[in-house]
Amino acid sequence: MIIKKIAFGNKNEAFIENRFTNKTNIIYSNENNRGKSLLLQSIVYSLGYESIFPSGFDTKKYFFYTEIEIENRKFEFLRKGNSILVLNQEQLFIFNSITEFKYYF
């Protein structure tokens, strides 16, 4: 799996990370509270898993997006709450629950 892009946000704020390469990528900062953990948790969350976000971070207020590549096939995931949209080779799939999504993927 190759991660291509990660984004999360809402109508008031957003973060997009698309500087990944097809090599090893290192996410770092010399300081705390810069979003490193939030970025990684967003990947896991957008792919259907529950993630442990910091207290006070309300996931219900945000959309979570991840673009990945598996065996030269592009997949895009967009999650809001328990609903997940998947775009796979120009086919759109809509799942209204995590259980429904897990049967697909």
PDB file of C-alpha atoms in Angstrom:
ATOM      1  CA  MET A   1       0.000   0.000   0.000  1.00  0.00           C
ATOM      2  CA  ILE A   2       1.316   3.420  -0.983  1.00  0.00           C
ATOM      3  CA  ILE A   3      -0.176   6.463   0.689  1.00  0.00           C
ATOM      4  CA  LYS A   4      -0.627   9.298  -1.784  1.00  0.00           C
ATOM      5  CA  LYS A   5      -2.647  11.922   0.067  1.00  0.00           C
ATOM      6  CA  ILE A   6      -4.293  12.570   3.427  1.00  0.00           C
ATOM      7  CA  ALA A   7      -6.744  15.324   4.290  1.00  0.00           C
ATOM      8  CA  PHE A   8      -9.141  16.181   7.057  1.00  0.00           C
ATOM      9  CA  GLY A   9     -11.244  19.179   7.814  1.00  0.00           C
ATOM     10  CA  ASN A  10     -14.582  20.914   7.655  1.00  0.00           C
ATOM     11  CA  LYS A  11     -15.945  24.169   6.233  1.00  0.00           C
ATOM     12  CA  ASN A  12     -13.887  26.228   8.704  1.00  0.00           C
ATOM     13  CA  GLU A  13     -10.508  24.506   8.661  1.00  0.00           C
ATOM     14  CA  ALA A  14      -8.667  21.878   6.661  1.00  0.00           C
ATOM     15  CA  PHE A  15      -5.315  20.129   6.430  1.00  0.00           C
ATOM     16  CA  ILE A  16      -3.984  18.404   3.316  1.00  0.00           C
ATOM     17  CA  GLU A  17      -0.759  16.426   3.121  1.00  0.00           C
ATOM     18  CA  ASN A  18       0.235  15.388  -0.381  1.00  0.00           C
ATOM     19  CA  ARG A  19       4.025  15.499  -0.263  1.00  0.00           C
ATOM     20  CA  PHE A  20       4.418  11.730  -0.010  1.00  0.00           C
ATOM     21  CA  THR A  21       6.821   9.952  -2.332  1.00  0.00           C
ATOM     22  CA  ASN A  22       6.986   6.326  -3.450  1.00  0.00           C
ATOM     23  CA  LYS A  23       9.897   5.854  -1.060  1.00  0.00           C
ATOM     24  CA  THR A  24      10.098   5.792   2.703  1.00  0.00           C
ATOM     25  CA  ASN A  25       8.428   8.888   4.151  1.00  0.00           C
ATOM     26  CA  ILE A  26       9.307  10.203   7.578  1.00  0.00           C
ATOM     27  CA  ILE A  27       6.856  12.424   9.434  1.00  0.00           C
ATOM     28  CA  TYR A  28       8.653  14.475  12.045  1.00  0.00           C
ATOM     29  CA  SER A  29       8.763  17.737  13.919  1.00  0.00           C
ATOM     30  CA  ASN A  30      11.138  19.126  16.491  1.00  0.00           C
ATOM     31  CA  GLU A  31       8.130  20.132  18.584  1.00  0.00           C
ATOM     32  CA  ASN A  32       4.995  18.564  20.022  1.00  0.00           C
ATOM     33  CA  ASN A  33       1.444  19.488  18.996  1.00  0.00           C
ATOM     34  CA  ARG A  34       2.224  19.840  15.289  1.00  0.00           C
ATOM     35  CA  GLY A  35      -0.214  17.168  14.041  1.00  0.00           C
ATOM     36  CA  LYS A  36       1.999  14.139  13.462  1.00  0.00           C
ATOM     37  CA  SER A  37      -0.187  11.757  15.472  1.00  0.00           C
ATOM     38  CA  LEU A  38      -3.364  13.330  14.143  1.00  0.00           C
ATOM     39  CA  LEU A  39      -2.158  12.739  10.586  1.00  0.00           C
ATOM     40  CA  LEU A  40      -1.488   9.047  11.216  1.00  0.00           C
ATOM     41  CA  GLN A  41      -4.709   8.562  13.158  1.00  0.00           C
ATOM     42  CA  SER A  42      -6.620  10.146  10.267  1.00  0.00           C
ATOM     43  CA  ILE A  43      -5.294   7.522   7.864  1.00  0.00           C
ATOM     44  CA  VAL A  44      -6.455   4.681  10.070  1.00  0.00           C
ATOM     45  CA  TYR A  45      -9.810   6.346  10.751  1.00  0.00           C
ATOM     46  CA  SER A  46     -10.575   7.060   7.085  1.00  0.00           C
ATOM     47  CA  LEU A  47      -9.911   3.392   6.291  1.00  0.00           C
ATOM     48  CA  GLY A  48     -12.663   2.277   8.656  1.00  0.00           C
ATOM     49  CA  TYR A  49     -10.915   1.715  11.937  1.00  0.00           C
ATOM     50  CA  GLU A  50     -11.603   3.466  15.182  1.00  0.00           C
ATOM     51  CA  SER A  51      -8.714   5.615  16.210  1.00  0.00           C
ATOM     52  CA  ILE A  52      -7.762   7.177  19.498  1.00  0.00           C
ATOM     53  CA  PHE A  53      -7.796  10.887  18.801  1.00  0.00           C
ATOM     54  CA  PRO A  54      -6.765  13.389  21.459  1.00  0.00           C
ATOM     55  CA  SER A  55      -9.450  14.293  23.967  1.00  0.00           C
ATOM     56  CA  GLY A  56     -11.328  17.329  22.776  1.00  0.00           C
ATOM     57  CA  PHE A  57     -10.948  16.390  19.088  1.00  0.00           C
ATOM     58  CA  ASP A  58     -14.498  15.735  17.905  1.00  0.00           C
ATOM     59  CA  THR A  59     -14.291  13.469  14.839  1.00  0.00           C
ATOM     60  CA  LYS A  60     -17.985  14.076  14.096  1.00  0.00           C
ATOM     61  CA  LYS A  61     -17.131  17.618  13.011  1.00  0.00           C
ATOM     62  CA  TYR A  62     -14.647  16.552  10.319  1.00  0.00           C
ATOM     63  CA  PHE A  63     -14.333  14.738   7.018  1.00  0.00           C
ATOM     64  CA  PHE A  64     -11.348  12.379   6.672  1.00  0.00           C
ATOM     65  CA  TYR A  65      -9.862  11.603   3.257  1.00  0.00           C
ATOM     66  CA  THR A  66      -7.098   9.213   2.224  1.00  0.00           C
ATOM     67  CA  GLU A  67      -5.852   8.312  -1.224  1.00  0.00           C
ATOM     68  CA  ILE A  68      -3.853   5.095  -1.487  1.00  0.00           C
ATOM     69  CA  GLU A  69      -2.490   2.850  -4.193  1.00  0.00           C
ATOM     70  CA  ILE A  70      -2.549  -0.943  -3.995  1.00  0.00           C
ATOM     71  CA  GLU A  71      -1.009  -2.939  -6.858  1.00  0.00           C
ATOM     72  CA  ASN A  72      -1.251   0.082  -9.194  1.00  0.00           C
ATOM     73  CA  ARG A  73      -4.944   0.574  -8.371  1.00  0.00           C
ATOM     74  CA  LYS A  74      -6.006   3.893  -6.898  1.00  0.00           C
ATOM     75  CA  PHE A  75      -8.470   3.971  -3.996  1.00  0.00           C
ATOM     76  CA  GLU A  76      -9.922   7.083  -2.397  1.00  0.00           C
ATOM     77  CA  PHE A  77     -11.709   6.995   0.961  1.00  0.00           C
ATOM     78  CA  LEU A  78     -13.851   9.729   2.460  1.00  0.00           C
ATOM     79  CA  ARG A  79     -15.263   9.205   5.936  1.00  0.00           C
ATOM     80  CA  LYS A  80     -17.713  11.273   7.961  1.00  0.00           C
ATOM     81  CA  GLY A  81     -18.934   9.594  11.145  1.00  0.00           C
ATOM     82  CA  ASN A  82     -19.800   5.987  10.286  1.00  0.00           C
ATOM     83  CA  SER A  83     -20.356   6.661   6.578  1.00  0.00           C
ATOM     84  CA  ILE A  84     -17.587   5.938   4.103  1.00  0.00           C
ATOM     85  CA  LEU A  85     -17.389   6.683   0.386  1.00  0.00           C
ATOM     86  CA  VAL A  86     -14.896   4.698  -1.694  1.00  0.00           C
ATOM     87  CA  LEU A  87     -13.835   5.661  -5.198  1.00  0.00           C
ATOM     88  CA  ASN A  88     -12.092   2.750  -6.897  1.00  0.00           C
ATOM     89  CA  GLN A  89     -11.134   2.992 -10.571  1.00  0.00           C
ATOM     90  CA  GLU A  90     -14.021   5.402 -11.235  1.00  0.00           C
ATOM     91  CA  GLN A  91     -16.555   3.244  -9.374  1.00  0.00           C
ATOM     92  CA  LEU A  92     -18.209   4.887  -6.388  1.00  0.00           C
ATOM     93  CA  PHE A  93     -19.308   2.817  -3.396  1.00  0.00           C
ATOM     94  CA  ILE A  94     -21.261   4.279  -0.476  1.00  0.00           C
ATOM     95  CA  PHE A  95     -21.346   2.540   2.894  1.00  0.00           C
ATOM     96  CA  ASN A  96     -23.615   3.704   5.697  1.00  0.00           C
ATOM     97  CA  SER A  97     -21.920   1.673   8.410  1.00  0.00           C
ATOM     98  CA  ILE A  98     -18.442   0.460   9.245  1.00  0.00           C
ATOM     99  CA  THR A  99     -19.651  -3.155   9.233  1.00  0.00           C
ATOM    100  CA  GLU A 100     -20.988  -2.760   5.688  1.00  0.00           C
ATOM    101  CA  PHE A 101     -17.670  -1.219   4.605  1.00  0.00           C
ATOM    102  CA  LYS A 102     -15.577  -4.002   6.151  1.00  0.00           C
ATOM    103  CA  TYR A 103     -17.423  -6.615   4.073  1.00  0.00           C
ATOM    104  CA  TYR A 104     -16.397  -4.713   0.956  1.00  0.00           C
ATOM    105  CA  PHE A 105     -12.771  -4.182   1.824  1.00  0.00           C
TER     106      PHE A 105
END
